[in-house]
Coordinates of C-alpha atoms in Angstrom, one line a residue:
X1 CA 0.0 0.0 0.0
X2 CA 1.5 3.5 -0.7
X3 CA 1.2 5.0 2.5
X4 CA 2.7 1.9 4.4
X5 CA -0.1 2.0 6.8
X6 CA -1.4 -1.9 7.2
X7 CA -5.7 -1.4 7.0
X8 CA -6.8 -4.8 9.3
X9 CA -10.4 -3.2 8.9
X10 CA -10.5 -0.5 5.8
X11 CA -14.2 -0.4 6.2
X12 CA -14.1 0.8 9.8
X13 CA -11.4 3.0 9.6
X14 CA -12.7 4.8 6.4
X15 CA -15.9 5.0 8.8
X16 CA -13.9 6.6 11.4
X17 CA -12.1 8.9 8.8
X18 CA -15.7 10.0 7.7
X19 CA -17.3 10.6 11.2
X20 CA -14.4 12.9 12.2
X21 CA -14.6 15.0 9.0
X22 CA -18.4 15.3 10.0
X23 CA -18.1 16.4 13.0
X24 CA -14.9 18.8 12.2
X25 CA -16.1 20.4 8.8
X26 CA -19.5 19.2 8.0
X27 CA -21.1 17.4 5.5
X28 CA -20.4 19.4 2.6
X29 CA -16.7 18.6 3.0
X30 CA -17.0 15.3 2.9
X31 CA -15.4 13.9 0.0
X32 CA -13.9 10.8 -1.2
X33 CA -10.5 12.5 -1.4
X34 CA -10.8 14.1 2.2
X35 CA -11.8 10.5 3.5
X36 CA -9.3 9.0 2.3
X37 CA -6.9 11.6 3.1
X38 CA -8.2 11.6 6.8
X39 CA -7.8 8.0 6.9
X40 CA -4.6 7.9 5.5
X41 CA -4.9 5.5 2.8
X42 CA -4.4 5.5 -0.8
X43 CA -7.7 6.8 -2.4
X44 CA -8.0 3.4 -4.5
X45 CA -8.7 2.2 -1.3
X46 CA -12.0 3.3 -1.0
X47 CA -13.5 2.9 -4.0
X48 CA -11.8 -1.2 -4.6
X49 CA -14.3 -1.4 -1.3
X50 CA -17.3 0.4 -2.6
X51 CA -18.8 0.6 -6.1
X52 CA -18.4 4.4 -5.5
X53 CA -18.4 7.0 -3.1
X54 CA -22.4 7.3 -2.6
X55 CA -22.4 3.3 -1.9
X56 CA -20.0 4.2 0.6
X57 CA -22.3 6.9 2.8
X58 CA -25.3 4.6 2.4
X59 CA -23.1 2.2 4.0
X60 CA -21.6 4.1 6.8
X61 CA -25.5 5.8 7.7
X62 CA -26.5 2.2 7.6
X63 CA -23.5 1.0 10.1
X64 CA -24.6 3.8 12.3
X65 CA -28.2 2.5 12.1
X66 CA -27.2 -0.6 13.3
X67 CA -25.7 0.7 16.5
X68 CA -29.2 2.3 17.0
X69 CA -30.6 -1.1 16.4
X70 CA -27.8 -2.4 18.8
X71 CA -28.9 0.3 21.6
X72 CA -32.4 -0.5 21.3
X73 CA -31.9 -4.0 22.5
X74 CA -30.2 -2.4 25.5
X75 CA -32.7 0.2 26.4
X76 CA -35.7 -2.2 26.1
X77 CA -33.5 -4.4 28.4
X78 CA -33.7 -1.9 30.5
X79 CA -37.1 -1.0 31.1
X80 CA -38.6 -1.7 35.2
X81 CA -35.6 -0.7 36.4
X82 CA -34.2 2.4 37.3
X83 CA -36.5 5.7 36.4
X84 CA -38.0 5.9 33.3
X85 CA -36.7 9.5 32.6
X86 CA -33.2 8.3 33.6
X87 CA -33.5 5.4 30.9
X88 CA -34.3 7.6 28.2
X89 CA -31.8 10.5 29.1
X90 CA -29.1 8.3 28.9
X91 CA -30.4 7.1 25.7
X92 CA -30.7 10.5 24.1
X93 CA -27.2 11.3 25.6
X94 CA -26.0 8.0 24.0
X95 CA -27.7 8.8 20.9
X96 CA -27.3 12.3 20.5
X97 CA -23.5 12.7 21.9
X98 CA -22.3 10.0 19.1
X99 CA -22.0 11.6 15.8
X100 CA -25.8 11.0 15.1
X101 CA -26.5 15.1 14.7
X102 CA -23.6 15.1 11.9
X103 CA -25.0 12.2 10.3
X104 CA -28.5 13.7 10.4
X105 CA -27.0 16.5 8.6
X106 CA -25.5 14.4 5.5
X107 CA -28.8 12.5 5.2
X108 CA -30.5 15.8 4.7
X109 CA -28.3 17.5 2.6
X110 CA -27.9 14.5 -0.2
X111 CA -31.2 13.4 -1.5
X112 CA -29.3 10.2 -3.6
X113 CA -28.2 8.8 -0.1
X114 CA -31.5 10.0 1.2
X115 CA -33.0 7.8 -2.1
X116 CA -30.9 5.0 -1.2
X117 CA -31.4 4.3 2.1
X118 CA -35.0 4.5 1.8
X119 CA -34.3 1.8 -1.1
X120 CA -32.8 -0.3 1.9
X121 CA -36.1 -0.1 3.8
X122 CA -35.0 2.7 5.8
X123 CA -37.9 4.5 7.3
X124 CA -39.1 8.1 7.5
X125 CA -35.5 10.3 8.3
X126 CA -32.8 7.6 8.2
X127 CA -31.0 7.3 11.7
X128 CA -33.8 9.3 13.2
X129 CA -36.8 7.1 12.0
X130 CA -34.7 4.2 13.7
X131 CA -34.4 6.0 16.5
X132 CA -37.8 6.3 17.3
X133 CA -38.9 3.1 17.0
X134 CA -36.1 2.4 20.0
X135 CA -37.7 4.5 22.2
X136 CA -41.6 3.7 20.8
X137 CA -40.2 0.1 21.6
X138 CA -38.8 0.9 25.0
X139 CA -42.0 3.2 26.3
X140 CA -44.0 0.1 25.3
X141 CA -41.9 -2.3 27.4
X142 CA -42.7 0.4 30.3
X143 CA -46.4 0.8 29.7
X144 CA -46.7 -3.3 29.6
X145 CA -45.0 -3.2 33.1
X146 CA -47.7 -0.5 33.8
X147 CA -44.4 2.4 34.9
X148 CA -46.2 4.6 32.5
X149 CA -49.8 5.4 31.8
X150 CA -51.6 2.3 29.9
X151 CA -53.0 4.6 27.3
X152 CA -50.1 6.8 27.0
X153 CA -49.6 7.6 23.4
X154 CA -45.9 5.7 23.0
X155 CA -45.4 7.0 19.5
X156 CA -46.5 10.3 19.7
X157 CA -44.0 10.6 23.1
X158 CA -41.3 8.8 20.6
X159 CA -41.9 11.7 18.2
X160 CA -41.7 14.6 20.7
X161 CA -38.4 13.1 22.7
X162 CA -36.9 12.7 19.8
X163 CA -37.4 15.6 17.3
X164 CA -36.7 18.0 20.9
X165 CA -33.3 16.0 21.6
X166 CA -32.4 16.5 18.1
X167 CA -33.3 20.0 17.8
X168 CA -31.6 20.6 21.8
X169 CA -28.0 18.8 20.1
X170 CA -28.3 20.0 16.7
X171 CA -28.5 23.9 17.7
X172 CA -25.4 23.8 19.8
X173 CA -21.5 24.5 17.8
X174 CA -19.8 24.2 21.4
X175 CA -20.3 21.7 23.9
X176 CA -23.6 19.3 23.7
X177 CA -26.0 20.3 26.4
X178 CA -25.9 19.2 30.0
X179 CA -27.2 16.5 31.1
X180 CA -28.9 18.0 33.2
X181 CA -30.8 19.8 30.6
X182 CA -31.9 16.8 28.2
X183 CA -33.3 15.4 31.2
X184 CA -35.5 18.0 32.1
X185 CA -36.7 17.7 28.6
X186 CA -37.4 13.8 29.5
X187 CA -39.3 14.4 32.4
X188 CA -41.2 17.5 30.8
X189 CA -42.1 14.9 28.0
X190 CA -42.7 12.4 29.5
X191 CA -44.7 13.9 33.4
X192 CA -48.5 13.2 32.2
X193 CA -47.6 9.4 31.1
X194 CA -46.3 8.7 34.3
X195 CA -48.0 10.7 36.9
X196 CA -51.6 9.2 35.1
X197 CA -50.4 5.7 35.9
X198 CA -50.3 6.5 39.5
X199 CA -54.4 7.2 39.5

């Protein structure tokens, strides 16, 4: 390999490479050649891996799905114990504190990758659409363990948690907020659901 550099998992660390250009410079400079360059590969690398360089952004957004997936088994694991507004803040925090916003941000700003993943059976706002169904999934584990109100709307709360996390991370260039402050946000959300299961 030109660089020298020995690639056990080119996939991964091309992943890698991309995340930390998203989070540094944004979306709009990620390129093949940056990717590459941030990985510190050859930039044959990437493309003898992928057909080309939109196969490879459906393919990272749908590695980062995957670890949504993967924390959804956790959190629904998790439901009867602890608080229910403790769960889901450190679930947003989890979520939100990855490099989910910056992801967010490429899905919106390519409609191809946008196009594809829907093609993959991606629903709604890739990564975000995922997302919700982890905590629709987890309120439902609490309502069936009655912690939350048996008529409470799960995917209407889903929704709201989500879309205000998302809005609470995305509008913030320095530090992500306190947590302090998401869960606030939690409780706010989520204080009729509970307190009605209590009557």
């Amino acid at each position: 390999m030109p660089t020298g550099i020995a690639l056990r998992d080119v996939r991964e660390q091309l992943f890698d490479a991309a995340e930390r250009i998203l989070l540094r410079d944004g979306p709009n400079a990620l390129t093949s050649r940056a990717v590459t360059t941030e990985a510190g590969c050859a930039k044959g690398v990437l493309h003898r891996h992928f057909a080309d360089f939109d196969a490879f952004l459906a393919e990272l957004v749908t590695d980062r799905i995957r670890r949504v997936e993967a924390q959804s088994a956790a959190l629904r694991a998790s439901a009867g114990t602890g608080t229910v507004a403790g769960n889901l803040t450190l679930a947003l925090l989890e979520l939100f504190g990855s490099v989910a916003v910056a992801v967010v941000s490429l899905v919106i700003s390519r409609d191809g990758l946008r196009a594809r993943l829907r093609q993959a059976g991606s629903a709604g706002l890739p990564l975000l659409g995922e997302a919700t169904t982890m905590i629709a999934a987890y309120l439902t584990a609490e309502r069936e363990m009655g912690r939350i109100a048996v008529d409470a709307d799960v995917d209407a709360l889903a929704l709201t948690l989500i879309g205000s996390a998302h809005l609470l991370f995305a509008g913030r260039e320095d530090d992500p907020p306190d947590a302090a402050v998401v869960e606030w946000i939690v409780t706010t959300a989520i204080a009729d659901a509970v307190q009605r299961r209590l009557l």
